[in-house]
CSV table of C-alpha atoms in Angstrom, one decimal:
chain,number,residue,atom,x,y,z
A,1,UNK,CA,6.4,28.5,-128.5
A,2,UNK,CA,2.8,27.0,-128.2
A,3,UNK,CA,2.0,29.9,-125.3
A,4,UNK,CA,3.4,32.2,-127.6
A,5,UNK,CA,0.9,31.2,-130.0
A,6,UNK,CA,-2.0,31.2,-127.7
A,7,UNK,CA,-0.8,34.6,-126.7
A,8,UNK,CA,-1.0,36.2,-130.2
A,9,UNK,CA,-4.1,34.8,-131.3
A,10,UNK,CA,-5.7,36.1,-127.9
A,11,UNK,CA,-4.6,39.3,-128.3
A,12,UNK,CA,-5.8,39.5,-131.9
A,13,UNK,CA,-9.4,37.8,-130.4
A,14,UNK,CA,-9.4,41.0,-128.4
A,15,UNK,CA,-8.4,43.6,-130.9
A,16,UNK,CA,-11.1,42.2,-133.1
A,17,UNK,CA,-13.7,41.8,-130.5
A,18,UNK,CA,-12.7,45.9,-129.5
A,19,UNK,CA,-12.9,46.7,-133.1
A,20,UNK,CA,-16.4,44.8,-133.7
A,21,UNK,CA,-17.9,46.8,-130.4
A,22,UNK,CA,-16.3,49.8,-131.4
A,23,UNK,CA,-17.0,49.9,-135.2
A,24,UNK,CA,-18.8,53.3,-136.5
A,25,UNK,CA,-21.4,53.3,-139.2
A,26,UNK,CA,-20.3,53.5,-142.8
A,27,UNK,CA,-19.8,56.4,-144.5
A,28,UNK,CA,-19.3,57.4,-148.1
A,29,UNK,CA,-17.6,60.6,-149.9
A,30,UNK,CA,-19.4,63.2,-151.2
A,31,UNK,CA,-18.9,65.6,-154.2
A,32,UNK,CA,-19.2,69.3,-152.9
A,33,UNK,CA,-18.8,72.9,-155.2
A,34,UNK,CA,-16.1,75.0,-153.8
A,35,UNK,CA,-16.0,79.0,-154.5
A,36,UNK,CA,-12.7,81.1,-154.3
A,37,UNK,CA,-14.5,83.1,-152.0
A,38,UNK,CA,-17.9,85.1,-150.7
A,39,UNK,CA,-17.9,88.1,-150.9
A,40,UNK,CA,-20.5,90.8,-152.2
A,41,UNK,CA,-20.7,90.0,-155.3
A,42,UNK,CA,-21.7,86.3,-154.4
A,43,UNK,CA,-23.3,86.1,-151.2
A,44,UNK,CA,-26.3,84.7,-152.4
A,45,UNK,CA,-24.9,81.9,-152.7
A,46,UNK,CA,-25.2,81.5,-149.0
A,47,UNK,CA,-28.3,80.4,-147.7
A,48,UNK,CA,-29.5,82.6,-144.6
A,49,UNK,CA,-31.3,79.8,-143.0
A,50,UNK,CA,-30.1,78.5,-139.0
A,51,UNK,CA,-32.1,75.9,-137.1
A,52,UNK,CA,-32.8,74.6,-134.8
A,53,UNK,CA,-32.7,77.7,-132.4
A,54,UNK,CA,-32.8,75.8,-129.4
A,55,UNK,CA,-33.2,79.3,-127.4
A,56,UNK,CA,-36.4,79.6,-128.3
A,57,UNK,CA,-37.9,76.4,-128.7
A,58,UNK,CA,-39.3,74.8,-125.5
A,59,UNK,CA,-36.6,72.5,-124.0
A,60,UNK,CA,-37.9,69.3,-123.2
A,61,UNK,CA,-34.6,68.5,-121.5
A,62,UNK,CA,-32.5,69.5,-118.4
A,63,UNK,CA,-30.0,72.3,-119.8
A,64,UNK,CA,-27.1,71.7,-116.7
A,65,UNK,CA,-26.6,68.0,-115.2
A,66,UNK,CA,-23.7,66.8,-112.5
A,67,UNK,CA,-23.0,63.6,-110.7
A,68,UNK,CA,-21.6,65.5,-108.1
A,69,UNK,CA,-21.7,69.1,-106.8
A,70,UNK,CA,-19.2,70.7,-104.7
A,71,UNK,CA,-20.3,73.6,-103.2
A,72,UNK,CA,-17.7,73.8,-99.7
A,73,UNK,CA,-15.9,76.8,-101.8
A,74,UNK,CA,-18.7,79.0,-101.1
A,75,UNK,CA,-18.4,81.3,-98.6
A,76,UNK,CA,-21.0,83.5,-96.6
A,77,UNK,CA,-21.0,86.2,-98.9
A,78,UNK,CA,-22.1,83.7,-102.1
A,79,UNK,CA,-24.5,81.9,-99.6
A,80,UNK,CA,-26.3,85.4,-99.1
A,81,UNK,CA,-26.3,86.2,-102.6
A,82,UNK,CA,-28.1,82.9,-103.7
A,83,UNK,CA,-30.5,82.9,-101.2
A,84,UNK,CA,-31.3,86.9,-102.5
A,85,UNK,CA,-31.5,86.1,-105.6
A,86,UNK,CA,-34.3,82.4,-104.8
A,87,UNK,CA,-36.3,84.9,-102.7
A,88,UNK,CA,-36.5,87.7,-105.3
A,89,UNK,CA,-36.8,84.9,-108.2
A,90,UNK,CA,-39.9,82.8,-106.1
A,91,UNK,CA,-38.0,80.0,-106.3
A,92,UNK,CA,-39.2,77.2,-104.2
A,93,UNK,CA,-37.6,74.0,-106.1
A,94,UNK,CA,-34.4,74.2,-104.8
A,95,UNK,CA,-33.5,70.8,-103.0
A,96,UNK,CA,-36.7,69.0,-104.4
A,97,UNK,CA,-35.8,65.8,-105.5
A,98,UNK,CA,-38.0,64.1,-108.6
A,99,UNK,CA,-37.5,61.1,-111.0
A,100,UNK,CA,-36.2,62.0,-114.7
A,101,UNK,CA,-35.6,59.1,-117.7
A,102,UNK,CA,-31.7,59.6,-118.7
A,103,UNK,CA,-29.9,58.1,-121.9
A,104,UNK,CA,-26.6,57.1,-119.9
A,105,UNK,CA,-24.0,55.2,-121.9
A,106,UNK,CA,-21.5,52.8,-120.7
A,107,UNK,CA,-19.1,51.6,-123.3
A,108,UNK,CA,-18.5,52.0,-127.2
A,109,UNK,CA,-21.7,51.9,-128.6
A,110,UNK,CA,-23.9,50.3,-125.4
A,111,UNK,CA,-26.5,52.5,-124.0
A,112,UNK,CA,-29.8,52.7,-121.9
A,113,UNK,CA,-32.5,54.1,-121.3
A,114,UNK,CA,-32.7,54.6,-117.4
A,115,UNK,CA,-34.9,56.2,-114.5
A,116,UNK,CA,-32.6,58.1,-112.4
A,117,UNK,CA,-33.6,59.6,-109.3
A,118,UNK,CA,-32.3,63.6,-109.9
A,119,UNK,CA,-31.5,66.5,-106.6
A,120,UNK,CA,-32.5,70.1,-108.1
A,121,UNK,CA,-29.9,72.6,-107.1
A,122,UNK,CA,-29.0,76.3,-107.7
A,123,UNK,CA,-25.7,76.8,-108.5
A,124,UNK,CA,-23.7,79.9,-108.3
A,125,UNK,CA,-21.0,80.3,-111.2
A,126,UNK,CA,-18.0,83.5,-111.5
A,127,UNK,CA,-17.2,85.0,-114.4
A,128,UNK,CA,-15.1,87.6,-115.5
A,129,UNK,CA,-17.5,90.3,-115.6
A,130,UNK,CA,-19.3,89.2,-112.3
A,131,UNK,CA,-21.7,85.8,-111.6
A,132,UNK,CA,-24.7,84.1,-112.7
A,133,UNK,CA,-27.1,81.5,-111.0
A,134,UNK,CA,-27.9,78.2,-113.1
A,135,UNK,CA,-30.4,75.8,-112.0
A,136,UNK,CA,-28.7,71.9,-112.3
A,137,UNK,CA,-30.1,68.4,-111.9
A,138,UNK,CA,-27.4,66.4,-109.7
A,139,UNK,CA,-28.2,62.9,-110.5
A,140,UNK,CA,-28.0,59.9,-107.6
A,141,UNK,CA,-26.8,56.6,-107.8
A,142,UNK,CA,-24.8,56.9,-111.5
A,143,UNK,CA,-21.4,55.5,-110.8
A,144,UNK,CA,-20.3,54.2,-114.2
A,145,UNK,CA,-20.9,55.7,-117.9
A,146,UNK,CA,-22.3,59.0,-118.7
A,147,UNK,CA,-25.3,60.7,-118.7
A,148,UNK,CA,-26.1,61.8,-122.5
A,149,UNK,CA,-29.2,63.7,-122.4
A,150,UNK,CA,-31.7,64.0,-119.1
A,151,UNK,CA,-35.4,64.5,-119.7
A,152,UNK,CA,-37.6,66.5,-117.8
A,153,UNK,CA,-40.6,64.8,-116.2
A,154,UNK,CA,-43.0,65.3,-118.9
A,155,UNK,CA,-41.2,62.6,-120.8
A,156,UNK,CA,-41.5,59.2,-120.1
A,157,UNK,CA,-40.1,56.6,-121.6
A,158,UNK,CA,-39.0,52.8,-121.3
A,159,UNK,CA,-36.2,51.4,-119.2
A,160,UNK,CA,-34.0,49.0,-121.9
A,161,UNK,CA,-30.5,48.4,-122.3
A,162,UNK,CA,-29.8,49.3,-126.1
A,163,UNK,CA,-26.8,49.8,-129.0
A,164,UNK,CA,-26.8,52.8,-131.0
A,165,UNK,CA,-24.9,54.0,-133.4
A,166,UNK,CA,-21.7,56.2,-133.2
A,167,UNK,CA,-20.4,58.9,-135.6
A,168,UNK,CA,-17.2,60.3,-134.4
A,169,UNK,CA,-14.9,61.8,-136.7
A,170,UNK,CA,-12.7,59.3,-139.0
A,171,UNK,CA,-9.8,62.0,-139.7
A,172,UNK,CA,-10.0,64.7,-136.8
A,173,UNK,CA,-9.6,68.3,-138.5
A,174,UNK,CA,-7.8,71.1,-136.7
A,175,UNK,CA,-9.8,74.4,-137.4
A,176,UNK,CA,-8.3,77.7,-138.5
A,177,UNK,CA,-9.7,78.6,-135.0
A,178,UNK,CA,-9.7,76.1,-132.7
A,179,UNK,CA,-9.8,77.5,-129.5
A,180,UNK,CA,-11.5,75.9,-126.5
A,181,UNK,CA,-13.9,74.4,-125.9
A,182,UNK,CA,-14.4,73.2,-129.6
A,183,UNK,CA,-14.1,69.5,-130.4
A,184,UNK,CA,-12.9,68.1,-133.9
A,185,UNK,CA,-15.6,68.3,-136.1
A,186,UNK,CA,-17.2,65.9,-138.1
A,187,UNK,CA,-15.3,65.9,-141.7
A,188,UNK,CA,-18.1,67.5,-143.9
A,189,UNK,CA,-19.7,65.7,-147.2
A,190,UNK,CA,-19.9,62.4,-146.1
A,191,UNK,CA,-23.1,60.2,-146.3
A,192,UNK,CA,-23.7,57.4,-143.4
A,193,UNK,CA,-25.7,54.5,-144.2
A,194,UNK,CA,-27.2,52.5,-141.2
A,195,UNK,CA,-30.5,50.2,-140.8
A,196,UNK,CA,-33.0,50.0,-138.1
A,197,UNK,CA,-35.9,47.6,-138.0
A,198,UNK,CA,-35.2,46.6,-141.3
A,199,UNK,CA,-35.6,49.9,-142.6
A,200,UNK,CA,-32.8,51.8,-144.5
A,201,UNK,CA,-31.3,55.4,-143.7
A,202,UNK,CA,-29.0,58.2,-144.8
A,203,UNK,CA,-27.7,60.8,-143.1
A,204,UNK,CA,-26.2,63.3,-144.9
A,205,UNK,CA,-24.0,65.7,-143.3
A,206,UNK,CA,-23.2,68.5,-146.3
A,207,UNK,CA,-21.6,71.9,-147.2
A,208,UNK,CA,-19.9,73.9,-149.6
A,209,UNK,CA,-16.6,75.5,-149.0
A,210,UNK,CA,-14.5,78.9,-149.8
A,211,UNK,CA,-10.9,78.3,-150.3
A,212,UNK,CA,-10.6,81.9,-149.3
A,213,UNK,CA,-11.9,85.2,-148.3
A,214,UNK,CA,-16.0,85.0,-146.3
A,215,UNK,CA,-17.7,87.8,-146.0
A,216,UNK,CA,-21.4,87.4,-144.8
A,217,UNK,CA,-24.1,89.5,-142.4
A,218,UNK,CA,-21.3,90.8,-140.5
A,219,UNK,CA,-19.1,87.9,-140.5
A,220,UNK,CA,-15.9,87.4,-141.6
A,221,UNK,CA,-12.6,85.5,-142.4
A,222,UNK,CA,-9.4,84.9,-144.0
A,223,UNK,CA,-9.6,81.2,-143.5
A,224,UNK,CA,-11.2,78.9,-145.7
A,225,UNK,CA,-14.7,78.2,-144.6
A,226,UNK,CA,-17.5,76.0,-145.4
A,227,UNK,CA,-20.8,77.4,-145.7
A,228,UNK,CA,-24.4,76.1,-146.2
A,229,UNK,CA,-23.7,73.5,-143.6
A,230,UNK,CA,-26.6,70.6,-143.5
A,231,UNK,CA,-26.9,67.8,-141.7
A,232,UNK,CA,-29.9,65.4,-143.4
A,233,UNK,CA,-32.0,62.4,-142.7
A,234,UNK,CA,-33.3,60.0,-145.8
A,235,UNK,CA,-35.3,57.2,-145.3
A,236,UNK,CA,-34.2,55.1,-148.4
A,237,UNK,CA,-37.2,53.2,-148.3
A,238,UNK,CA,-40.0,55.9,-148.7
A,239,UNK,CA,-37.4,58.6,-150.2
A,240,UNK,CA,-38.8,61.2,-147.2
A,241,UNK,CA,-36.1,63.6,-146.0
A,242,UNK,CA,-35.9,66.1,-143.1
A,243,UNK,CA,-33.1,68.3,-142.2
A,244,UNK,CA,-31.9,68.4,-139.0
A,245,UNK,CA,-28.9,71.2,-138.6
A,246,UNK,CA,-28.5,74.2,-140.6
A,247,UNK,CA,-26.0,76.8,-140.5
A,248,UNK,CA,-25.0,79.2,-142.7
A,249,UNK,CA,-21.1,79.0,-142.1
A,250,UNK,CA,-18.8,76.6,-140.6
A,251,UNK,CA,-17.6,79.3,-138.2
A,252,UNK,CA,-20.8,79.4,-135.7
A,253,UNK,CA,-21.3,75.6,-134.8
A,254,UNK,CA,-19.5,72.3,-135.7
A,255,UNK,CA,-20.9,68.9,-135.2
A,256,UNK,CA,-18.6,66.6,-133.2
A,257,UNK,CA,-20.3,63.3,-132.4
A,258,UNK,CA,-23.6,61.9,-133.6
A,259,UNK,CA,-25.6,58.8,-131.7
A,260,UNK,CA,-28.4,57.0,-133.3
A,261,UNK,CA,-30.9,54.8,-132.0
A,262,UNK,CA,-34.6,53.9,-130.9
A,263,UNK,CA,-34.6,55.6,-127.4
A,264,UNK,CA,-38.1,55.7,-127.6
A,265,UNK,CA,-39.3,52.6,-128.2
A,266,UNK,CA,-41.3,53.4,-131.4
A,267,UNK,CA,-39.4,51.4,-133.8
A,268,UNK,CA,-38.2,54.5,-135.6
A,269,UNK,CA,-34.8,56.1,-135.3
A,270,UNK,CA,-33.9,58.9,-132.9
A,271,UNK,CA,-30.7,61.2,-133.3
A,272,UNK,CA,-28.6,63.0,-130.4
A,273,UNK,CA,-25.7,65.5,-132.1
A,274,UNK,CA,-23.0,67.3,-130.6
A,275,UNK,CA,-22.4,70.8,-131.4
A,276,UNK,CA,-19.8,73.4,-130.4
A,277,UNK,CA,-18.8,76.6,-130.7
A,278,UNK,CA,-16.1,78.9,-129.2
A,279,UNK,CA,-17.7,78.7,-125.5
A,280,UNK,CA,-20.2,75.9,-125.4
A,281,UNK,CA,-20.8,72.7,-125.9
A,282,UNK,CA,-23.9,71.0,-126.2
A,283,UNK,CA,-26.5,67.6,-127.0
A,284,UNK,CA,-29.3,68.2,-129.4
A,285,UNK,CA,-31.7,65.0,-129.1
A,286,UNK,CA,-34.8,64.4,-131.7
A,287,UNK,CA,-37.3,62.0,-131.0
A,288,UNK,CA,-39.8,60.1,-133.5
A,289,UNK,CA,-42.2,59.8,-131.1
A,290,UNK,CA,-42.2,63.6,-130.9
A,291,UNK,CA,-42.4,64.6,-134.7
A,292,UNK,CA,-45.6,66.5,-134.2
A,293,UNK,CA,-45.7,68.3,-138.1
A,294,UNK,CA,-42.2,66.8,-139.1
A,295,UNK,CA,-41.8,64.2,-141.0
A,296,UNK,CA,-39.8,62.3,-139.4
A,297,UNK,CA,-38.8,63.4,-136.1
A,298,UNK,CA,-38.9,66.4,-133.9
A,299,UNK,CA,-36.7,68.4,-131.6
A,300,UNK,CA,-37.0,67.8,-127.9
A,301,UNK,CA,-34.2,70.1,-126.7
A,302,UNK,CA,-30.5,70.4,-125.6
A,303,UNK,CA,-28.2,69.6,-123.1
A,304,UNK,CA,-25.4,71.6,-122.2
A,305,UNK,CA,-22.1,69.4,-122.0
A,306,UNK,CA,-19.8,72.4,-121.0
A,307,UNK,CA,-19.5,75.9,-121.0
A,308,UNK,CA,-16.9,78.2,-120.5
A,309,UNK,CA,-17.1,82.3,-120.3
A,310,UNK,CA,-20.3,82.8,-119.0
């Protein structure tokens, strides 16, 4: 009976130690307006505005990063091609090895910031309509966690072991389209409340919805659709805000995962999101230390997670 005991109050010591590692910030409901539906007659309500473009911002990040590469599928005919294509491109980094800074997480919410030692390669990709060439960092000696976001070399920043924040979604939502690769998103009008260096913060993660028809700048859908998608960051205690993500309809990008945390050792927060569409998947990081005219912080660039159909 006694082991019994000592059983069951272990295993709740453990579910409660999981649950304490694992625990997400807090998050509060939101009021939102809801429309039957956009059409002509009402599409301004819908504000035209998407940023970040990451396409044509610089990208302060490595796009494609593996642990390991396989290339022993290749045969002559792909060896011939890539080497074509490096001469008629001048590239002469293929192979070159160089040191990077990676945010590489390891369990629930512990992460750090770590020099990794990083192999460029050019890879050589099929698709349906033929192949493309993509230039990828395969990073040495990284046998446990995950490598969240890689930074090129004219970043540096501290080596520390640090927690962040996690945001994951409380109640996954199946889309009305939810073909791969797209994660659950995010549920929408929700407001998280964390703290960091004794400073308070809200992120607010908005939109308003159509219960039915969407028509806007050539897009279009039966389903019921958010629109006017925002994701926001307060500081509570100087009232500043600065918006992050904007999109004007829930059908082009959904947030899936949101990390939070002083990568940079400034003191200040710094925010990675997960977006995904229909193909890709990707990590948006923002830096404080990096906020140039922003108020708060600034873009530094994205990571591609996975991509399929190109």
């Amino acid at each position: 009976m006694q082991s019994r005991i000592c059983h069951s109050v272990f295993i709740c010591f453990l579910l409660l130690t999981f649950n304490s590692l694992s625990q997400e910030v807090p998050r509060d409901s939101l009021p939102y307006t809801s429309v039957e539906r956009i059409d002509a007659s009402n599409k301004y309500l819908v504000d035209s505005v998407a940023f970040p473009n990451w396409y044509e911002l610089e990208n302060h990040l490595i796009e494609n990063v593996a642990l390991h590469i396989d290339t022993s599928w290749w045969n002559s005919e792909i060896v011939d091609i890539l080497n074509q294509w490096k001469v008629e491109n001048r590239i002469t980094d293929d192979g070159e090895e160089n040191e990077y800074f990676g945010v590489i997480k390891s369990v629930d919410n512990q992460f750090a910031v770590k020099k990794l030692v990083g192999i460029v390669h050019y890879l050589f990709e099929e698709t349906g309509g033929g192949y493309f060439i993509k230039r990828t960092i395969e990073v040495e000696g990284v046998n446990i966690g995950e490598v969240i976001s890689l930074f090129d070399p004219t970043i540096e920043l501290n080596e520390k072991e640090l927690e962040m924040h996690l945001i994951s979604p409380a109640n996954p939502i199946d889309l009305p389209r939810n073909s791969s690769p797209r994660e659950h998103p995010l549920e929408k009008n929700v407001k998280f409340n964390f703290s960091l260096n004794n400073e308070d913060y809200e992120l607010i993660y908005s939109a308003d919805f159509s219960q039915n028809g969407f028509s806007f700048q050539g897009f279009g859908t039966i389903d019921p659709t958010y629109f006017n998608v925002e994701l926001e960051l307060v500081n509570r205690d100087s009232g500043v805000h600065q918006a992050l993500y904007k999109f004007p309809h829930d059908h082009g990008f959904n947030i899936s995962e949101i990390i939070i945390g002083d990568i940079d050792s400034d003191s200040k927060p710094d925010i990675i999101y997960k977006i995904s569409d229909d193909l890709c998947i990707r990590r948006l990081v923002f830096l404080s230390s990096m906020k140039g005219s922003n108020p708060l912080m600034g873009y530094v660039g994205q990571t591609e997670v996975s991509c399929e159909g190109l």
